CSV table of C-alpha atoms and ligand atoms in Angstrom, one decimal:
chain,number,residue,atom,x,y,z
Z,1,MET,CA,-56.1,-70.0,22.4
Z,2,ASN,CA,-57.1,-68.5,19.0
Z,3,VAL,CA,-55.6,-65.7,17.1
Z,4,ASN,CA,-56.8,-63.5,14.3
Z,5,ILE,CA,-54.6,-63.4,11.2
Z,6,VAL,CA,-55.1,-61.7,7.8
Z,7,CYS,CA,-55.2,-64.0,4.8
Z,8,PRO,CA,-52.4,-62.9,2.4
Z,9,HIS,CA,-54.5,-63.9,-0.6
Z,10,CYS,CA,-57.9,-62.2,0.0
Z,11,LEU,CA,-57.1,-60.1,3.1
Z,12,LYS,CA,-60.1,-61.6,5.1
Z,13,VAL,CA,-59.5,-62.1,8.8
Z,14,ASN,CA,-59.3,-65.7,9.9
Z,15,ARG,CA,-59.4,-66.9,13.5
Z,16,ILE,CA,-57.1,-69.9,13.9
Z,17,PRO,CA,-55.8,-71.9,16.9
Z,18,LYS,CA,-52.4,-70.7,18.1
Z,19,LYS,CA,-49.8,-73.4,17.6
Z,20,ASP,CA,-46.1,-73.7,17.5
Z,21,SER,CA,-46.3,-75.2,14.0
Z,22,TYR,CA,-48.9,-76.1,11.5
Z,23,THR,CA,-49.3,-78.8,9.0
Z,24,LYS,CA,-52.3,-77.4,7.2
Z,25,ALA,CA,-54.3,-74.2,7.4
Z,26,ASN,CA,-56.6,-72.8,4.8
Z,27,CYS,CA,-58.5,-69.5,4.5
Z,28,GLY,CA,-62.2,-69.9,5.4
Z,29,GLU,CA,-63.0,-67.4,2.6
Z,30,CYS,CA,-60.8,-68.1,-0.4
Z,31,LYS,CA,-59.6,-71.6,0.7
Z,32,GLU,CA,-56.0,-70.7,-0.2
Z,33,SER,CA,-53.2,-71.9,2.2
Z,34,LEU,CA,-52.5,-69.6,5.1
Z,35,LEU,CA,-49.1,-71.3,5.3
Z,36,GLU,CA,-48.1,-69.3,2.2
Z,37,ALA,CA,-45.2,-67.6,3.9
Z,38,LYS,CA,-43.8,-65.4,1.1
Z,39,PRO,CA,-43.8,-61.7,2.1
Z,40,LEU,CA,-46.8,-59.9,0.6
Z,41,ASN,CA,-46.2,-56.8,-1.5
Z,42,GLY,CA,-48.3,-54.3,0.4
Z,43,ASN,CA,-49.5,-50.8,0.2
Z,44,ALA,CA,-50.9,-48.3,2.7
Z,45,SER,CA,-54.3,-49.9,2.7
Z,46,ILE,CA,-53.0,-53.5,3.0
Z,47,LEU,CA,-50.7,-52.4,5.8
Z,48,ALA,CA,-53.5,-50.7,7.7
Z,49,THR,CA,-55.6,-53.9,7.4
Z,50,TYR,CA,-52.8,-56.0,8.8
Z,51,ILE,CA,-52.0,-53.7,11.6
Z,52,ALA,CA,-55.6,-53.3,12.6
Z,53,ASN,CA,-56.5,-57.0,12.4
Z,54,SER,CA,-53.5,-59.4,12.8
Z,55,GLU,CA,-52.8,-60.6,16.3
Z,56,LEU,CA,-49.5,-61.9,15.1
Z,57,ALA,CA,-46.4,-59.7,14.8
Z,58,VAL,CA,-46.6,-57.8,11.5
Z,59,VAL,CA,-43.1,-57.4,10.1
Z,60,VAL,CA,-42.7,-54.8,7.4
Z,61,ASP,CA,-39.7,-54.3,5.1
Z,62,PHE,CA,-39.5,-50.8,3.6
Z,63,TRP,CA,-37.4,-51.0,0.5
Z,64,ALA,CA,-36.9,-49.6,-3.0
Z,65,PRO,CA,-35.8,-51.2,-6.3
Z,66,TRP,CA,-32.7,-48.9,-6.6
Z,67,CYS,CA,-31.4,-49.7,-3.1
Z,68,GLY,CA,-28.5,-52.2,-3.3
Z,69,PRO,CA,-28.7,-53.3,0.4
Z,70,CYS,CA,-32.5,-53.7,0.1
Z,71,LEU,CA,-32.0,-56.1,-2.9
Z,72,GLN,CA,-29.2,-57.9,-1.0
Z,73,MET,CA,-31.5,-58.4,2.0
Z,74,ALA,CA,-34.6,-59.4,0.0
Z,75,PRO,CA,-33.8,-63.2,-0.2
Z,76,HIS,CA,-32.9,-63.2,3.5
Z,77,PHE,CA,-36.2,-61.5,4.4
Z,78,ASP,CA,-38.0,-64.1,2.2
Z,79,LYS,CA,-36.2,-66.9,4.0
Z,80,ALA,CA,-37.0,-65.6,7.5
Z,81,ALA,CA,-40.6,-65.4,6.5
Z,82,SER,CA,-40.6,-69.0,5.1
Z,83,LEU,CA,-39.3,-70.3,8.4
Z,84,MET,CA,-42.1,-68.7,10.4
Z,85,PRO,CA,-45.4,-69.5,8.8
Z,86,LEU,CA,-48.3,-68.2,10.9
Z,87,GLN,CA,-45.8,-67.1,13.6
Z,88,ALA,CA,-45.6,-63.6,12.2
Z,89,GLN,CA,-46.9,-61.9,9.1
Z,90,PHE,CA,-44.5,-60.4,6.6
Z,91,LEU,CA,-45.0,-57.5,4.2
Z,92,LYS,CA,-42.9,-55.5,1.9
Z,93,ILE,CA,-43.6,-51.9,1.2
Z,94,ASN,CA,-42.0,-50.1,-1.8
Z,95,ASN,CA,-41.0,-46.9,-0.1
Z,96,ASP,CA,-41.0,-45.0,-3.5
Z,97,ASP,CA,-44.6,-46.0,-4.2
Z,98,GLU,CA,-45.8,-45.3,-0.7
Z,99,GLN,CA,-44.1,-42.1,0.3
Z,100,SER,CA,-46.9,-41.1,2.7
Z,101,LEU,CA,-46.1,-44.3,4.7
Z,102,GLY,CA,-42.4,-43.4,4.6
Z,103,ALA,CA,-43.3,-40.0,6.1
Z,104,LYS,CA,-45.8,-41.4,8.6
Z,105,TYR,CA,-43.3,-43.9,10.0
Z,106,GLN,CA,-40.3,-41.6,9.6
Z,107,ILE,CA,-38.3,-43.9,7.4
Z,108,ALA,CA,-35.0,-42.1,7.2
Z,109,SER,CA,-33.0,-44.8,5.3
Z,110,ILE,CA,-33.7,-48.2,3.8
Z,111,PRO,CA,-33.9,-51.1,4.2
Z,112,CYS,CA,-35.8,-50.4,7.3
Z,113,VAL,CA,-37.8,-53.2,9.0
Z,114,LEU,CA,-40.6,-52.4,11.4
Z,115,VAL,CA,-42.5,-54.8,13.6
Z,116,PHE,CA,-46.0,-54.0,14.8
Z,117,LYS,CA,-47.8,-55.8,17.7
Z,118,ASP,CA,-51.3,-55.0,18.9
Z,119,GLY,CA,-51.6,-52.2,16.4
Z,120,LYS,CA,-48.4,-50.4,17.5
Z,121,GLU,CA,-44.9,-50.3,16.2
Z,122,VAL,CA,-42.8,-52.0,18.9
Z,123,ASP,CA,-39.3,-52.1,17.2
Z,124,ARG,CA,-37.4,-51.4,14.0
Z,125,PHE,CA,-33.9,-51.9,12.5
Z,126,THR,CA,-32.2,-50.1,9.6
Z,127,GLY,CA,-29.7,-51.7,7.3
Z,128,ALA,CA,-29.4,-55.1,5.7
Z,129,ARG,CA,-29.4,-58.2,7.9
Z,130,ASN,CA,-29.2,-61.9,7.1
Z,131,SER,CA,-32.0,-64.4,7.5
Z,132,VAL,CA,-30.7,-65.7,10.9
Z,133,GLU,CA,-30.5,-62.2,12.3
Z,134,ILE,CA,-33.9,-61.3,11.0
Z,135,GLU,CA,-35.5,-64.5,12.3
Z,136,ASP,CA,-33.9,-64.0,15.8
Z,137,TRP,CA,-35.1,-60.4,15.9
Z,138,VAL,CA,-38.7,-61.3,14.8
Z,139,ARG,CA,-38.9,-64.2,17.3
Z,140,LYS,CA,-38.6,-61.7,20.2
Z,141,TYR,CA,-42.1,-60.6,19.2
Z,142,VAL,CA,-43.9,-63.8,18.3
L,1,ZN,ZN1,-58.2,-65.9,1.8
């Protein structure tokens, strides 16, 4: 079985075999590693590209630089992402810079993490969680 994923470097869609783990996977367009699992700093257009094209769960952290719990959760979100390369795709959205997205998705308080599957939001949580809690939550949707 193959899945479409979005390259975090050039945003081109790649079709790759679905596996439980990968030793090597490079983008057909830009040749960068698709195993790069650091969350991508996104915006409205990047988020739309991911939601429309990725067949993996798209996990989106809405945060802001002044938000203490957001900063506290950031390394945990990074760690959860690093443990799931090509199992889910992780984005961060600065809620101050992308207020139209905050309104669209009715983000009432941050950090707020949404997961999208097949183009639709399927779940969310609000408030800081640690890496184990984030990973367990995301794995329900991979
Ligand atoms: Zn690429």
